[in-house]
PDB file of C-alpha atoms in Angstrom:
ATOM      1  CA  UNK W   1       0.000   0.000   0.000  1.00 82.00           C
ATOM      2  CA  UNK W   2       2.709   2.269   0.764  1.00 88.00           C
ATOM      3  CA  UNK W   3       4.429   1.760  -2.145  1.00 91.00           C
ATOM      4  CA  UNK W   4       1.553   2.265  -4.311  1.00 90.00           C
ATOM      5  CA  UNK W   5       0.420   5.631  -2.443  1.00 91.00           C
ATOM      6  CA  UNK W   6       3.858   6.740  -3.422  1.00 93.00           C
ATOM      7  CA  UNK W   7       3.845   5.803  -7.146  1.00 91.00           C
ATOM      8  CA  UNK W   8       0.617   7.135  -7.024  1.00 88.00           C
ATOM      9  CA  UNK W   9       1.124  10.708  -6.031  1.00 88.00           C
ATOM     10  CA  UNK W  10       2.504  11.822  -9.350  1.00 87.00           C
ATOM     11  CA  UNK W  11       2.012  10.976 -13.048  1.00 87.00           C
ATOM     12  CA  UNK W  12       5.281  10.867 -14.416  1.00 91.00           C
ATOM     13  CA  UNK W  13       7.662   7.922 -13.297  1.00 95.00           C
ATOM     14  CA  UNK W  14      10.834   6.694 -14.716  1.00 96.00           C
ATOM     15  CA  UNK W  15      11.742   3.358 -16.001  1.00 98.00           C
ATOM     16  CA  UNK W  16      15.367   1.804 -16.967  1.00 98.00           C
ATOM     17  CA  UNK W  17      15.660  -0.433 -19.712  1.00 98.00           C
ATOM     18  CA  UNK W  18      18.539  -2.119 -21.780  1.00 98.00           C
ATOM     19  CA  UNK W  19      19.901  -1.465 -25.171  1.00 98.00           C
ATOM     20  CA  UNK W  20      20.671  -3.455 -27.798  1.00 96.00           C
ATOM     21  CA  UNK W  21      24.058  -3.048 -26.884  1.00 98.00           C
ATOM     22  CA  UNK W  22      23.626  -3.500 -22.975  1.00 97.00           C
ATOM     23  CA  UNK W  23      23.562   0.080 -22.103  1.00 98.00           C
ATOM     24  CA  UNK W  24      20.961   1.886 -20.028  1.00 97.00           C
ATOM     25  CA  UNK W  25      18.053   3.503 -21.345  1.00 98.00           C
ATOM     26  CA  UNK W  26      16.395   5.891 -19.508  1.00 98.00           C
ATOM     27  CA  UNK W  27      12.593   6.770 -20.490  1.00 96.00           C
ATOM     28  CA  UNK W  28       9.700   8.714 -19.026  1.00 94.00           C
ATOM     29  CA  UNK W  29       6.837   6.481 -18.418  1.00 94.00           C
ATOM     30  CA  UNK W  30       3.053   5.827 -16.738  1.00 91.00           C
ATOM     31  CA  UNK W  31       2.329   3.309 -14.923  1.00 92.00           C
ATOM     32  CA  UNK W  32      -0.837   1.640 -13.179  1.00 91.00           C
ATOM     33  CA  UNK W  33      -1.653  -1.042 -10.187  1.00 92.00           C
ATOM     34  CA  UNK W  34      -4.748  -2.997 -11.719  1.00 88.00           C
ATOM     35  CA  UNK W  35      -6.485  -5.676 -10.279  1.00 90.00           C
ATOM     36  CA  UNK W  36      -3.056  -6.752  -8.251  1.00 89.00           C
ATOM     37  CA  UNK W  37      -0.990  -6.124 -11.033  1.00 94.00           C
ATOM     38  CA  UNK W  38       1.578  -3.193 -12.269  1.00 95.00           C
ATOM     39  CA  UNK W  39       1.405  -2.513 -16.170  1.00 94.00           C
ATOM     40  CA  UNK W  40       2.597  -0.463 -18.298  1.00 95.00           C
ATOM     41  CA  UNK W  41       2.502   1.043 -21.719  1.00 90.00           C
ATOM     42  CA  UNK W  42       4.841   1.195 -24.488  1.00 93.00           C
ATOM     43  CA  UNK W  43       3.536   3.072 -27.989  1.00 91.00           C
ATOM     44  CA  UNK W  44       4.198   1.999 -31.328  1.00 88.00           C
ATOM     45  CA  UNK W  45       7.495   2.150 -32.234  1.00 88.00           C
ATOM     46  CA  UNK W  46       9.173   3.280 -28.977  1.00 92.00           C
ATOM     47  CA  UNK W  47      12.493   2.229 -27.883  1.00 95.00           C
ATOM     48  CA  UNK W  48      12.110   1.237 -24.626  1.00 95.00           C
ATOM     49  CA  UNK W  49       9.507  -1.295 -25.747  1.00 95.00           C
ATOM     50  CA  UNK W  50      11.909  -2.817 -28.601  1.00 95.00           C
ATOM     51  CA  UNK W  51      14.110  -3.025 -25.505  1.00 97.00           C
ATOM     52  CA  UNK W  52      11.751  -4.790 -23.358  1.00 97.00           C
ATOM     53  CA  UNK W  53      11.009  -7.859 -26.194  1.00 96.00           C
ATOM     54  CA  UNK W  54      14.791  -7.943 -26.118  1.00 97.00           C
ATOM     55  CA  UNK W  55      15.636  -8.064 -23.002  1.00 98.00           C
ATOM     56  CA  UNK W  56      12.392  -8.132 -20.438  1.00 98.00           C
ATOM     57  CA  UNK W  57      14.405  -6.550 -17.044  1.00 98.00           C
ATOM     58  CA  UNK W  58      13.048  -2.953 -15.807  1.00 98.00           C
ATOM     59  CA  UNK W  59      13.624  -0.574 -13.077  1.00 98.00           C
ATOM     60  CA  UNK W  60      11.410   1.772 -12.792  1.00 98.00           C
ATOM     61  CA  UNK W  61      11.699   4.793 -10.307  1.00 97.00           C
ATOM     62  CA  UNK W  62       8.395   6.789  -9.051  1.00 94.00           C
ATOM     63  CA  UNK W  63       7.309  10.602  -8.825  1.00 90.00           C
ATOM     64  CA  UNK W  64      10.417  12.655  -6.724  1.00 87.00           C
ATOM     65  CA  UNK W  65       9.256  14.926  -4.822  1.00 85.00           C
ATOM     66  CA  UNK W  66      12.126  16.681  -2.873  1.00 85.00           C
ATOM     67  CA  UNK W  67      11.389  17.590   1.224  1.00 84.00           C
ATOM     68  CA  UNK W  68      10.619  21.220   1.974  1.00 86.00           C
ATOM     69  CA  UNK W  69      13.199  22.764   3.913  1.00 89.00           C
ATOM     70  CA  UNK W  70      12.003  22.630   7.932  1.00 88.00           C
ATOM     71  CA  UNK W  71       9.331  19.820   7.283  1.00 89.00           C
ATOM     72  CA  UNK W  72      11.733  17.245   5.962  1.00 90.00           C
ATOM     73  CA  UNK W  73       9.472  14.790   8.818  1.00 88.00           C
ATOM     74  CA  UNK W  74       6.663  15.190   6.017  1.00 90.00           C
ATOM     75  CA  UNK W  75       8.593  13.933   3.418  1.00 90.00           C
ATOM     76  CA  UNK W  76       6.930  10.907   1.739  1.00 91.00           C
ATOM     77  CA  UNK W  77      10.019   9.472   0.853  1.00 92.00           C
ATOM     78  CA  UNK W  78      10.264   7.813  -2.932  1.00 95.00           C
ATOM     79  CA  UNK W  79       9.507   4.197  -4.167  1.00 96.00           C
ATOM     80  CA  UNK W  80      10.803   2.199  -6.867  1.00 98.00           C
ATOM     81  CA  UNK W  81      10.109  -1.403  -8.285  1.00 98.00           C
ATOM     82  CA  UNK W  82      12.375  -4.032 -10.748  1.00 98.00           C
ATOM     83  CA  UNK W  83      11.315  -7.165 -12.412  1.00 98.00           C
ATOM     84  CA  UNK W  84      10.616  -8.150 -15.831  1.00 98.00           C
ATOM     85  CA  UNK W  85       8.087  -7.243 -18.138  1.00 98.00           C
ATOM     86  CA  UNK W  86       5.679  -9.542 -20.012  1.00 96.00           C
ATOM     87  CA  UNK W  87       4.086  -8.458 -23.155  1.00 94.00           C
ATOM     88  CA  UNK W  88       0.345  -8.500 -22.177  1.00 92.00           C
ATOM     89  CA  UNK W  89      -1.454  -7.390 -26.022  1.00 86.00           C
ATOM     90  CA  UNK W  90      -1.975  -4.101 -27.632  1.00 85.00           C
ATOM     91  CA  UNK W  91      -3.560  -0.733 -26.807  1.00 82.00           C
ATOM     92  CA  UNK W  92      -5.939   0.374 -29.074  1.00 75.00           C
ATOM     93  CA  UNK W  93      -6.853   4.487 -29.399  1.00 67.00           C
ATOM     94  CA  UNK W  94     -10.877   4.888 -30.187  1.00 60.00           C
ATOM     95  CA  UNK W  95     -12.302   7.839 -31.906  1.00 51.00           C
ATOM     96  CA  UNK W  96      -9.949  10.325 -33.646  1.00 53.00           C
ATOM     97  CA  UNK W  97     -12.968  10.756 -35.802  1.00 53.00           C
ATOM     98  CA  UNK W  98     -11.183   8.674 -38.982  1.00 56.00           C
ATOM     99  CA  UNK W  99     -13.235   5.895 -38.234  1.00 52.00           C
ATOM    100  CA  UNK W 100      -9.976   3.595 -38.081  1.00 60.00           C
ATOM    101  CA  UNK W 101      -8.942   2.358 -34.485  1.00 62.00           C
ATOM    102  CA  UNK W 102      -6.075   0.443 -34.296  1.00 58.00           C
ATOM    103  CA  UNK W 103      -3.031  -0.200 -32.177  1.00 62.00           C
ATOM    104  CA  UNK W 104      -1.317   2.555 -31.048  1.00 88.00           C
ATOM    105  CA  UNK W 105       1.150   0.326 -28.595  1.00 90.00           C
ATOM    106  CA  UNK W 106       1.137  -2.424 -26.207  1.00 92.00           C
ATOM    107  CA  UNK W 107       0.380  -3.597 -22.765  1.00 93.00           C
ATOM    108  CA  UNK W 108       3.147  -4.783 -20.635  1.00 96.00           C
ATOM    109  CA  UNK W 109       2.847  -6.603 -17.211  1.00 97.00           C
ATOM    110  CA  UNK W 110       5.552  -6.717 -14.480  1.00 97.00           C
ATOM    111  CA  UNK W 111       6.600  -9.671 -12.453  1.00 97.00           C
ATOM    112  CA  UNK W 112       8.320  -7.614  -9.387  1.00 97.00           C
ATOM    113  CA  UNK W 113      11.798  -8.909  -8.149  1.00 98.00           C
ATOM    114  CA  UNK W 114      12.358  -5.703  -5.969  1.00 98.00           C
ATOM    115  CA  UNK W 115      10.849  -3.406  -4.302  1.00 97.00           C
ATOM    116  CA  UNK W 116      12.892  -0.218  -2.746  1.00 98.00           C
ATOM    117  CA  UNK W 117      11.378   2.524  -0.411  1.00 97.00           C
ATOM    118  CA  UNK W 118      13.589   5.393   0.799  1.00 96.00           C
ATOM    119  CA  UNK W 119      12.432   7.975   3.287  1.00 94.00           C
ATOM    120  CA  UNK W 120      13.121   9.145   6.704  1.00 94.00           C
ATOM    121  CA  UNK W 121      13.534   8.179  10.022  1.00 94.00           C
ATOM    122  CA  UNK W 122      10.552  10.179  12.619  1.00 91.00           C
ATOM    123  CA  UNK W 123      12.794  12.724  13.487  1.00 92.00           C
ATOM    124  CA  UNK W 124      14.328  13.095   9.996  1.00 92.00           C
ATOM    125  CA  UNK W 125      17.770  12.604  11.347  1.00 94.00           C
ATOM    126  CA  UNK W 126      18.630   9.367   9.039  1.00 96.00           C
ATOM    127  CA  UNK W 127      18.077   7.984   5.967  1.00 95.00           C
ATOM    128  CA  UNK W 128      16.144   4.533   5.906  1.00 97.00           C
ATOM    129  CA  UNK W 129      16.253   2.111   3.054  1.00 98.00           C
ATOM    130  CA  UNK W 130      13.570  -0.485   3.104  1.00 97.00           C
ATOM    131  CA  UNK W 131      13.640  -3.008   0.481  1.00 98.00           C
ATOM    132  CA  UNK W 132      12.093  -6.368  -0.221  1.00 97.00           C
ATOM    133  CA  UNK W 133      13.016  -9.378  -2.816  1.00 97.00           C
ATOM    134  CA  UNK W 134      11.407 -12.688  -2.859  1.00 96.00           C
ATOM    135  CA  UNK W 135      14.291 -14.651  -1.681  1.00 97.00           C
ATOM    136  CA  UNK W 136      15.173 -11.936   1.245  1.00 96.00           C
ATOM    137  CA  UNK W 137      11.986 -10.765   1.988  1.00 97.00           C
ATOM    138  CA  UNK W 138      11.979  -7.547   3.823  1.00 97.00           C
ATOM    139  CA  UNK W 139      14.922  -5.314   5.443  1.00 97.00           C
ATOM    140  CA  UNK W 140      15.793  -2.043   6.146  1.00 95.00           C
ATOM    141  CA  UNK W 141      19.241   0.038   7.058  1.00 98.00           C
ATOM    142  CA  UNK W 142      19.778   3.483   8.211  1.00 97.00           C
ATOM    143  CA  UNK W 143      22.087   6.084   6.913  1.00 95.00           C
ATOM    144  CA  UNK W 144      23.509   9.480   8.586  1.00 91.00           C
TER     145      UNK W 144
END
């Protein structure tokens, strides 16, 4: 829940993907929790999509939202998720008025291998890391 509420407060996220050549590609990108499930969208033609068939790994880094100087205790914190992406069918636009719909990208569904959450402590003295993978379930450190 936390996690979500966090990639939730903003539109825009991030997401990491591989070239061809095994380089990073960085992309903007929305994202959605449906019915249990995180998808996302690639349109026709993109890059980061292309990389995705290729190679199916992601990381994909939610909204930032910096703390306000002298309420750094409010501070959210900031989420982010990696897996692999399944291809999960195309996205189809309705009713530009050419009476043609057709695919204008595709659907892709994650299968999450980590999850990372990074905020504060309560008196916003440290930095805590919380992160959880299926084989090391959940821990945390703090930071000065």
């Amino acid at each position: 829940a936390r996690v979500r509420a966090l990639f939730d407060a903003g539109r825009h996220k991030t997401i990491a993907t591989l070239r061809a050549d095994g380089s990073p590609r960085i992309s903007g990108i929305e994202c959605e929790f449906a019915d249990g499930d995180l998808t996302f969208g690639s349109m026709t033609g993109a890059r980061k999509g292309a990389d995705l068939h290729r190679d199916p790994r992601f990381a994909l880094h939610g909204p930032t939202f910096h703390p306000v100087e002298g309420q750094e205790k409010d501070w959210p914190g900031e989420a982010k998720i990696a897996g692999t992406a399944t291809p999960a069918g195309a996205v189809t636009a309705h009713g530009d008025g050419d009476g043609e719909d057709g695919p204008q990208g595709e659907s892709f569904v994650a299968d999450i291998t980590e999850v990372v959450v990074t905020g504060l402590n309560q008196e916003a003295t440290l930095l805590v890391v919380e992160w959880w993978t299926p084989a090391g379930g959940l821990q945390h450190v703090e930071r000065e």
